Amino acid sequence: MTQWAVLISFFVVTLALGYLGLRVTKNDQDFYIAGGNLGWAVGGASIAATQMSSGLFIGTIGIMYAVGWSFAWVVFVFPVAYWLMVAVIAPRFTRQRKVSLPDFLETRYYSRVARVIAALIILIAFVVYISAQVIAGGLIANALFGVSVNSGMIGFTAVVLAYTAIGGMVAVVYTDFLQMMIMVVGAAVAIPMVLGQTGGLNSMLALVDSANPVTFTWEGMAPSLLLTLSLAFFLGAVARPEQLVRFYAMKDMPTIRKGIAFVIILVGLAHTLVFVLALGTRVLFPALSTGDQAMPVLAVHALPAFLGTLLLVAVASAMMSTVSSVLLVAGTALSHDIYGVLRPSMSPERRVLIGRIGTVIVGLVPMIMVLTGFGAGELVQFIVALFSALMGAVFLVPVVAGVLWRRATREGAIVAMLGGLVGTVAWRLWGDTDAIDPVVPGFAASLILMIAVSLFTAPPPASAVEPYFADPDEDESASLARAGSGA
Amino acid sequence: MSIFDAGFAVWGYFVIYIALTIAYLIWMVSRNRKDTQRGATSPDRENR
C-alpha cells in the first residue's frame, strides 16, 4: 500500500508538471528549448539528471559492488567534461540560438545534408538507448511491485511519454529538477539506515575491507583499465546532443556557468551517495549473483517500506529524467530536423503538433522493439556505454572543430560523422573491445577525416563562419542574448 | 577503519573532487564578473 501511494503521488506530480508545460508552450521554441529562458538551478539540475540515468543506480552501483572504490575515480570525467563544455564549446556554440545540435551543424557547416545525417544518427542511437532505459524501468517495477517486467516497461514508458509529448522542454526540465532532488534525497535518507545496520561508517568500511580486500586498493580496477574507461566516458560526455541543447534553453553564458557549477556539485553528491550504498550492500548482501541486483535488493530487503520505495522512486527518477530528455531530442530530430526540412513552411501551432507526434513515435518504437525481443540478454550498462561511444565518436569532432577551427568544412563534418559511426560500430563488431573501447577508434577516425577532408576541400564561406568567429574581443555572454532567431 | 585508513583511493577521491569543484567556482565567478563588466557597455545585452 505504501509503495503504491508513494509511486502514484510521484506520477501525479510529474504529470501535473507536464500539464504546466502544456499551458506555457505556445510555439516550437517553447516546445524544444523552453523559450530559451531557463535559470541556472532548473537548467543545471536538468543537465545533471539527464547525465545520471538508471545506469547509476543499477549498472554503476553494480560495478562498485563488484570491483570496489577505485571505480569511483571515473566520476572525475564529468566535472572535467562539463568544464570543457562551458569554457570551450558553449561560448561560440550559443552565439546563434538554435533548437537542436543538427540545427547548429546545418548553420555552421552550411549544409542541410549534415543536419539530416546528424538527425538520423541521433534517431537510431537514441532508440537503442531508450530501449535500454525501458528495460531498466521494467526491472524496477518488477522489483518494487512484483508486476511483470513487460507491464512495468509499458507503465513507465506511458508516463514519461505523456508528460514529454504534452509539455515539451518545460515539462522535461521541471520534472528533471524534481527527479534530481528525489535522487539525492532518496539516496541520502537510505544511508543512515544502511550505516545503522552495518554498525556505522568505520565499521562498514572495516567489514567491506575484510570481505573483499581489494575494495579500497587500485587492484579492483587497474589504473590502465580505469584510464581507458575514463577516456571512453569523457569522449562520450562532451558533445551529447541532449546536453548541448540545454545550453540553448538557458538564458545566457553566466547562467550556463552557474548551471554547470550546480551540475558538478549534484553529480559528485549523487555518485558518492550511491557508492556508499554500494559498500553497504556489499556488507549486508555479500553473495548477490550480479551487482545489478544491489539497489533493488537493498531497497526491498534492508529498508523500511517508505524509504525503500523512495529509493526505488529515485531509481525510477534517474531513468525517467534521462528518457524524457533523449525522447525530446530524438523527437526534435524526427520532427524539426527531418520532417521540418521536408516541410519548412508550417505554422507555429503545427510545428508544436509535429514535435509532439515525433516524440510519441520515438517513444513507442523502442518499447515495441523491447517487447518483441530486441535487446534481450544485453546488459543495460553495455547499451549505455555503446550509446556514449557513438555520441563521442560522431559528434565531438564536428562540434569542437565547428567552434574552434575556422577551416572545418561541410565535407569534413559529414565525413567525420560517418567515419566516427563506422569506426565505432566496426570496432564493436570486430575489434578487441576489452582492450580499447569502441569510442577511441571511432573518435580517431572522425578526427583524422575531419582534418584531412577539410584541408582538401574549399574553405567554408564567411557567411557560415563569421557568426561564430567574428570579433574575438566581443562579449561572450552576449552570445545567447543576441540571437533569438534562427530556430 | 576510517576513510583515511582506507587509503588514497578513498580520501583522495573526496579531496580532489572538492578541490576541482572549488577551482571551477573560482573560474566561474571570475568569468561572470568579467562578463558583467563588459556587459555594461554591450548594447546586445539590452535585447533580453
XYZ file of C-alpha atoms in Angstrom:
535
model
C 0.000 0.000 0.000
C 2.823 2.393 0.942
C 4.591 1.619 -2.318
C 1.526 2.397 -4.402
C 0.818 5.629 -2.507
C 4.380 6.903 -3.000
C 4.508 5.923 -6.652
C 1.083 7.289 -7.553
C 1.865 10.587 -5.781
C 5.095 10.809 -7.754
C 3.341 10.140 -11.055
C 0.578 12.677 -10.282
C 3.099 15.445 -9.553
C 5.086 14.502 -12.659
C 2.010 14.608 -14.887
C 0.961 17.919 -13.298
C 4.307 19.362 -14.402
C 3.541 18.011 -17.880
C 0.278 19.953 -17.781
C 2.186 23.070 -16.691
C 4.381 22.628 -19.770
C 1.288 22.343 -21.949
C -0.049 25.645 -20.583
C 3.107 27.657 -21.265
C 4.076 26.097 -24.606
C 2.925 28.431 -27.356
C 5.376 27.744 -30.182
C 8.145 25.407 -31.274
C 10.869 27.333 -29.401
C 8.872 26.799 -26.197
C 8.429 23.111 -27.012
C 12.040 22.364 -27.949
C 14.071 24.737 -25.709
C 11.605 26.119 -23.133
C 11.697 29.511 -24.829
C 15.441 29.837 -24.145
C 14.760 31.352 -20.755
C 15.822 28.772 -18.158
C 17.616 29.764 -14.969
C 20.711 28.076 -13.560
C 19.021 25.901 -10.923
C 16.476 24.243 -13.181
C 18.870 24.146 -16.147
C 21.722 22.707 -14.088
C 19.569 20.134 -12.303
C 18.164 19.115 -15.667
C 21.645 18.557 -17.121
C 22.681 16.552 -14.051
C 19.507 14.463 -14.041
C 19.893 13.749 -17.746
C 23.506 12.718 -17.177
C 22.595 10.251 -14.445
C 20.463 7.507 -15.924
C 19.238 4.342 -14.289
C 22.749 3.110 -15.118
C 23.907 4.966 -11.990
C 21.577 3.062 -9.679
C 21.718 -0.281 -11.486
C 24.952 -0.572 -13.506
C 27.321 1.787 -11.684
C 26.364 0.581 -8.227
C 26.788 -2.955 -9.541
C 30.336 -2.279 -10.730
C 31.183 -0.568 -7.428
C 29.754 -3.591 -5.595
C 31.977 -5.885 -7.644
C 35.312 -4.043 -8.019
C 35.387 -1.515 -5.168
C 36.185 2.152 -4.709
C 38.773 2.526 -7.462
C 35.881 2.677 -9.930
C 34.720 5.887 -8.229
C 37.547 7.778 -9.912
C 35.711 7.541 -13.215
C 33.427 10.265 -11.834
C 36.184 12.876 -12.333
C 35.414 12.643 -16.017
C 32.195 14.591 -15.549
C 33.410 17.833 -13.924
C 36.279 17.963 -16.406
C 33.975 17.308 -19.367
C 31.426 19.899 -18.241
C 34.092 22.486 -17.541
C 35.442 21.919 -21.042
C 31.957 22.247 -22.493
C 31.201 25.523 -20.758
C 34.646 27.037 -21.309
C 35.376 25.939 -24.879
C 32.182 24.885 -26.653
C 29.340 26.911 -25.143
C 30.530 30.487 -25.835
C 30.553 30.076 -29.615
C 28.030 27.252 -29.832
C 25.379 29.524 -28.321
C 26.096 32.626 -30.405
C 23.213 31.610 -32.642
C 20.292 30.283 -30.642
C 19.095 27.084 -32.285
C 16.866 24.276 -31.024
C 18.997 21.216 -31.748
C 22.515 20.010 -32.459
C 21.667 19.150 -36.095
C 20.376 22.711 -36.404
C 23.777 24.014 -35.283
C 25.573 21.703 -37.721
C 23.478 22.983 -40.628
C 24.274 26.612 -39.829
C 27.968 26.184 -39.049
C 28.594 23.757 -41.914
C 26.201 25.420 -44.390
C 24.751 22.009 -45.183
C 21.273 20.586 -44.881
C 22.756 17.149 -45.614
C 24.925 17.413 -42.472
C 21.822 18.272 -40.465
C 19.797 15.320 -41.768
C 22.676 12.845 -41.315
C 23.130 14.025 -37.720
C 19.391 13.737 -37.110
C 19.279 10.194 -38.497
C 22.218 9.084 -36.348
C 20.591 10.639 -33.271
C 17.318 8.877 -34.055
C 18.896 5.435 -34.386
C 21.279 5.756 -31.422
C 18.626 7.212 -29.148
C 16.126 4.499 -29.944
C 18.697 1.926 -28.781
C 19.437 3.981 -25.685
C 15.766 4.438 -24.823
C 15.242 0.700 -25.186
C 17.909 0.105 -22.501
C 16.176 2.541 -20.179
C 12.802 0.931 -20.886
C 14.225 -2.439 -19.799
C 15.517 -0.804 -16.608
C 12.057 0.646 -15.960
C 10.524 -2.807 -16.252
C 13.078 -4.294 -13.842
C 12.469 -1.539 -11.290
C 8.698 -2.040 -11.446
C 9.223 -5.785 -11.115
C 11.407 -5.335 -8.011
C 9.037 -2.869 -6.396
C 5.589 -4.256 -7.101
C 6.150 -7.746 -8.384
C 4.367 -6.840 -11.620
C 5.694 -8.397 -14.793
C 8.690 -6.731 -16.394
C 6.664 -6.076 -19.538
C 3.871 -4.341 -17.605
C 6.464 -2.224 -15.831
C 8.077 -1.230 -19.114
C 4.741 -0.193 -20.584
C 3.727 1.753 -17.458
C 6.957 3.725 -17.162
C 7.095 4.477 -20.872
C 3.472 5.646 -20.894
C 4.051 8.141 -18.059
C 7.292 9.537 -19.490
C 5.834 9.739 -22.967
C 2.735 11.533 -21.660
C 4.489 14.400 -19.902
C 7.218 14.761 -22.527
C 4.883 14.874 -25.515
C 2.390 17.144 -23.767
C 4.692 19.593 -22.044
C 7.849 19.555 -24.190
C 11.079 21.001 -22.779
C 9.333 22.937 -19.996
C 7.837 19.729 -18.618
C 11.103 17.849 -19.133
C 13.311 20.313 -17.239
C 10.927 20.847 -14.319
C 10.363 17.107 -13.915
C 14.143 16.702 -14.206
C 14.550 19.144 -11.310
C 12.032 17.235 -9.194
C 13.573 13.890 -10.112
C 17.110 15.123 -9.402
C 16.077 16.183 -5.916
C 14.369 12.818 -5.337
C 17.555 11.025 -6.455
C 19.694 12.913 -3.954
C 17.175 12.771 -1.103
C 16.274 9.129 -1.774
C 19.915 8.037 -1.653
C 20.729 10.341 1.279
C 17.944 9.117 3.565
C 18.839 5.491 2.850
C 22.417 5.916 4.045
C 21.739 6.347 7.808
C 19.600 3.196 7.699
C 22.328 1.225 5.960
C 25.031 2.556 8.282
C 22.832 1.678 11.259
C 22.655 -1.926 10.093
C 26.401 -2.132 9.436
C 27.464 -0.573 12.764
C 28.401 2.860 11.451
C 30.739 4.141 8.754
C 34.033 2.924 10.230
C 32.586 -0.490 10.982
C 31.151 -0.733 7.465
C 34.499 0.152 5.898
C 36.253 -2.481 8.023
C 33.670 -5.129 7.133
C 33.927 -4.338 3.431
C 37.720 -4.438 3.629
C 37.757 -7.823 5.331
C 35.128 -9.273 2.977
C 36.874 -8.032 -0.150
C 40.463 -6.805 0.463
C 40.774 -5.155 -2.966
C 37.840 -2.803 -2.346
C 39.977 0.159 -1.267
C 43.012 -0.572 -3.440
C 43.795 0.019 -7.117
C 43.616 -3.736 -7.731
C 39.832 -3.796 -8.033
C 40.071 -1.807 -11.227
C 43.596 -1.484 -12.598
C 44.692 2.095 -13.381
C 45.147 1.227 -17.067
C 41.559 -0.021 -17.284
C 40.399 2.978 -15.270
C 42.088 5.358 -17.700
C 40.626 3.571 -20.722
C 37.145 3.636 -19.214
C 37.533 7.292 -18.208
C 38.628 8.225 -21.723
C 35.577 6.472 -23.151
C 33.246 8.206 -20.675
C 34.911 11.561 -21.335
C 34.676 11.340 -25.117
C 31.044 10.323 -24.779
C 30.137 13.065 -22.311
C 31.377 16.219 -24.034
C 29.127 16.533 -27.071
C 25.907 14.779 -26.192
C 23.014 16.341 -28.094
C 20.603 16.189 -25.146
C 23.084 18.163 -23.032
C 24.123 20.715 -25.645
C 20.509 21.636 -26.367
C 20.179 22.740 -22.726
C 22.720 25.452 -23.424
C 20.230 26.850 -25.931
C 17.492 26.535 -23.326
C 19.366 28.592 -20.716
C 19.303 32.375 -20.582
C 22.927 33.383 -21.209
C 26.537 32.409 -20.556
C 26.663 33.460 -16.879
C 23.544 31.374 -16.297
C 25.126 28.415 -18.089
C 28.282 28.682 -15.975
C 26.262 28.752 -12.758
C 24.185 25.834 -14.006
C 27.323 23.783 -14.660
C 28.559 24.546 -11.117
C 25.284 23.056 -9.868
C 25.811 20.060 -12.167
C 29.306 19.409 -10.793
C 28.021 19.514 -7.206
C 24.975 17.322 -7.918
C 26.912 14.733 -9.941
C 29.571 14.413 -7.226
C 26.997 14.212 -4.464
C 24.720 11.679 -6.135
C 27.582 9.398 -7.202
C 29.180 9.484 -3.755
C 25.898 8.622 -2.047
C 25.362 5.726 -4.434
C 28.927 4.480 -3.892
C 28.398 4.406 -0.120
C 25.160 2.480 -0.644
C 27.074 0.003 -2.800
C 29.554 -0.618 0.029
C 26.669 -1.100 2.458
C 25.058 -3.604 0.119
C 28.368 -5.439 -0.120
C 28.268 -5.942 3.661
C 24.570 -6.701 4.039
C 24.195 -8.864 0.930
C 27.638 -10.277 0.102
C 26.531 -13.073 -2.201
C 24.471 -11.422 -4.944
C 24.825 -13.249 -8.250
C 25.226 -9.954 -10.095
C 25.954 -6.424 -8.906
C 22.983 -5.153 -10.917
C 20.720 -6.557 -8.174
C 22.358 -4.454 -5.453
C 19.999 -1.484 -5.411
C 16.673 -3.331 -5.755
C 17.720 -5.869 -3.094
C 18.835 -3.090 -0.749
C 15.605 -1.162 -1.220
C 13.306 -4.120 -0.773
C 15.091 -6.115 1.956
C 17.120 -3.634 4.033
C 14.977 -0.527 4.277
C 11.537 0.248 5.742
C 8.762 0.258 3.143
C 8.589 4.036 2.762
C 12.357 4.592 2.471
C 12.787 1.558 0.232
C 10.075 2.865 -2.050
C 11.618 6.331 -2.030
C 14.941 4.812 -3.082
C 13.280 2.908 -5.908
C 11.407 6.047 -6.947
C 14.849 7.692 -7.056
C 15.961 4.935 -9.424
C 12.813 5.474 -11.473
C 13.543 9.214 -11.450
C 17.015 8.613 -12.831
C 15.530 6.598 -15.650
C 12.637 8.938 -16.372
C 14.733 12.123 -16.419
C 17.114 10.613 -18.941
C 14.419 9.025 -21.081
C 12.357 12.218 -21.254
C 15.409 14.203 -22.374
C 16.518 11.768 -25.045
C 12.897 11.334 -26.143
C 12.591 15.053 -26.711
C 15.895 15.246 -28.599
C 15.002 12.240 -30.735
C 11.549 13.724 -31.322
C 13.216 17.002 -32.311
C 15.443 15.137 -34.755
C 12.434 13.478 -36.362
C 10.059 16.459 -36.303
C 12.289 19.505 -36.633
C 15.403 18.230 -38.384
C 13.920 15.679 -40.785
C 10.211 16.456 -41.283
C 10.882 20.167 -40.815
C 13.375 20.069 -43.699
C 10.824 18.369 -45.939
C 8.023 20.760 -44.898
C 9.740 24.025 -43.955
C 6.683 26.301 -44.012
C 4.448 25.353 -41.102
C 2.545 27.471 -38.604
C 3.902 27.637 -35.019
C 0.946 25.560 -33.808
C 1.565 22.903 -36.433
C 5.279 22.811 -35.535
C 4.365 22.056 -31.928
C 1.904 19.375 -33.039
C 4.534 17.755 -35.270
C 7.000 17.913 -32.358
C 4.526 16.043 -30.154
C 3.816 13.422 -32.820
C 7.545 12.870 -33.371
C 8.100 12.433 -29.625
C 5.322 9.836 -29.400
C 6.744 7.899 -32.345
C 10.285 7.732 -30.960
C 8.865 6.667 -27.586
C 6.709 3.870 -28.914
C 9.266 2.352 -31.313
C 11.878 1.322 -28.688
C 9.192 -0.050 -26.374
C 7.778 -2.180 -29.172
C 11.294 -3.311 -30.085
C 11.968 -4.364 -26.492
C 8.622 -6.125 -26.128
C 9.282 -8.067 -29.309
C 12.637 -9.300 -28.055
C 15.148 -6.693 -29.186
C 17.889 -6.202 -26.639
C 17.069 -9.345 -24.663
C 20.127 -10.557 -22.790
C 22.037 -7.311 -23.228
C 23.176 -5.596 -20.067
C 21.815 -2.118 -19.507
C 25.253 -0.673 -18.902
C 26.582 -2.192 -22.113
C 23.975 -0.403 -24.219
C 24.548 2.835 -22.326
C 28.279 2.518 -22.985
C 27.776 1.951 -26.725
C 25.459 4.958 -26.841
C 28.091 7.159 -25.234
C 30.663 5.811 -27.660
C 28.511 6.711 -30.632
C 27.828 10.211 -29.316
C 31.515 10.823 -28.725
C 32.719 9.355 -31.992
C 30.103 11.021 -34.170
C 29.528 14.488 -32.690
C 32.544 15.502 -30.633
C 34.809 16.359 -33.562
C 32.228 18.271 -35.668
C 31.099 20.282 -32.622
C 34.556 21.130 -31.270
C 36.013 21.793 -34.729
C 32.937 23.869 -35.513
C 33.670 26.291 -32.683
C 37.475 26.191 -32.685
C 38.630 25.743 -36.284
C 37.511 28.187 -38.964
C 38.822 25.874 -41.680
C 36.479 22.989 -40.769
C 34.321 22.399 -43.829
C 30.961 20.906 -44.686
C 32.566 17.904 -46.363
C 34.886 17.393 -43.406
C 31.988 17.424 -40.934
C 29.874 14.962 -42.927
C 32.728 12.519 -43.418
C 33.789 12.917 -39.764
C 30.316 11.969 -38.539
C 30.071 8.964 -40.853
C 33.660 7.904 -40.129
C 33.025 8.098 -36.387
C 29.906 5.981 -36.773
C 31.565 3.343 -38.946
C 34.714 3.253 -36.801
C 32.723 2.716 -33.590
C 30.428 0.043 -34.982
C 33.276 -1.766 -36.785
C 35.409 -1.880 -33.633
C 32.433 -3.159 -31.653
C 31.923 -5.939 -34.187
C 35.490 -6.942 -34.971
C 37.885 -5.132 -32.627
C 39.286 -6.014 -29.224
C 36.747 -4.138 -27.091
C 38.272 -5.445 -23.858
C 41.486 -3.575 -24.631
C 40.113 -0.474 -26.381
C 36.625 0.997 -26.094
C 34.888 1.462 -29.482
C 34.752 5.236 -28.964
C 38.540 5.526 -29.285
C 38.920 4.218 -32.862
C 35.653 5.937 -33.789
C 36.875 9.268 -32.432
C 40.285 8.844 -34.065
C 38.692 8.105 -37.443
C 36.409 11.111 -37.073
C 39.277 13.446 -36.158
C 41.587 12.298 -38.958
C 38.826 12.517 -41.543
C 37.741 15.977 -40.379
C 41.271 17.373 -40.701
C 42.175 15.639 -43.947
C 38.928 16.289 -45.813
C 38.660 19.905 -44.598
C 42.150 20.682 -45.819
C 41.445 19.168 -49.232
C 38.112 20.916 -49.803
C 37.205 24.546 -50.388
C 37.247 26.750 -47.269
C 33.869 27.495 -45.705
C 32.129 30.712 -46.811
C 32.475 33.704 -44.500
C 28.690 33.821 -44.063
C 28.811 30.454 -42.287
C 31.880 31.074 -40.155
C 31.625 34.737 -39.178
C 28.576 34.380 -36.893
C 30.638 32.030 -34.729
C 34.135 33.522 -35.047
C 33.787 37.234 -35.710
C 35.178 39.835 -33.328
C 37.118 37.783 -30.776
C 37.106 40.624 -28.268
C 33.379 40.849 -28.028
C 31.429 39.805 -25.003
C 30.840 36.062 -24.871
C 27.941 36.466 -22.538
C 26.092 38.484 -25.124
C 26.052 35.443 -27.363
C 22.752 33.975 -26.304
C 21.342 37.376 -25.583
C 21.922 38.435 -29.152
C 20.280 35.740 -31.130
C 16.677 34.958 -30.543
C 16.357 33.945 -34.160
C 17.456 31.013 -36.219
C 15.316 28.278 -34.708
C 38.604 1.739 9.948
C 38.303 5.407 8.967
C 38.207 6.917 5.491
C 41.885 7.848 5.880
C 42.797 4.287 6.877
C 41.105 3.099 3.704
C 43.837 4.766 1.657
C 44.341 7.397 -1.008
C 41.874 5.719 -3.365
C 39.123 6.802 -0.951
C 40.194 10.037 0.728
C 41.975 11.260 -2.390
C 38.702 10.940 -4.274
C 36.967 13.310 -1.857
C 39.842 15.785 -1.644
C 40.349 16.039 -5.401
C 36.637 16.318 -6.177
C 36.192 19.123 -3.648
C 39.336 20.893 -4.949
C 38.066 20.581 -8.531
C 34.687 21.996 -7.556
C 36.259 24.962 -5.767
C 38.550 25.615 -8.753
C 35.532 25.652 -11.054
C 33.636 28.031 -8.780
C 36.585 30.447 -8.715
C 36.846 30.318 -12.514
C 33.079 30.817 -12.862
C 32.969 33.848 -10.581
C 35.911 35.372 -12.425
C 34.362 34.850 -15.872
C 30.926 36.042 -14.824
C 32.414 39.151 -13.215
C 34.280 39.937 -16.443
C 31.096 39.443 -18.442
C 29.174 41.717 -16.122
C 31.784 44.446 -16.522
C 31.830 44.086 -20.317
C 28.070 43.661 -20.493
C 27.551 47.113 -19.055
C 28.920 48.518 -22.287
C 27.388 45.969 -24.608
C 24.184 47.052 -26.355
C 23.451 43.396 -27.141
C 22.612 42.735 -23.521
C 19.701 45.085 -23.803
C 17.980 42.692 -26.186
C 16.748 40.381 -23.432
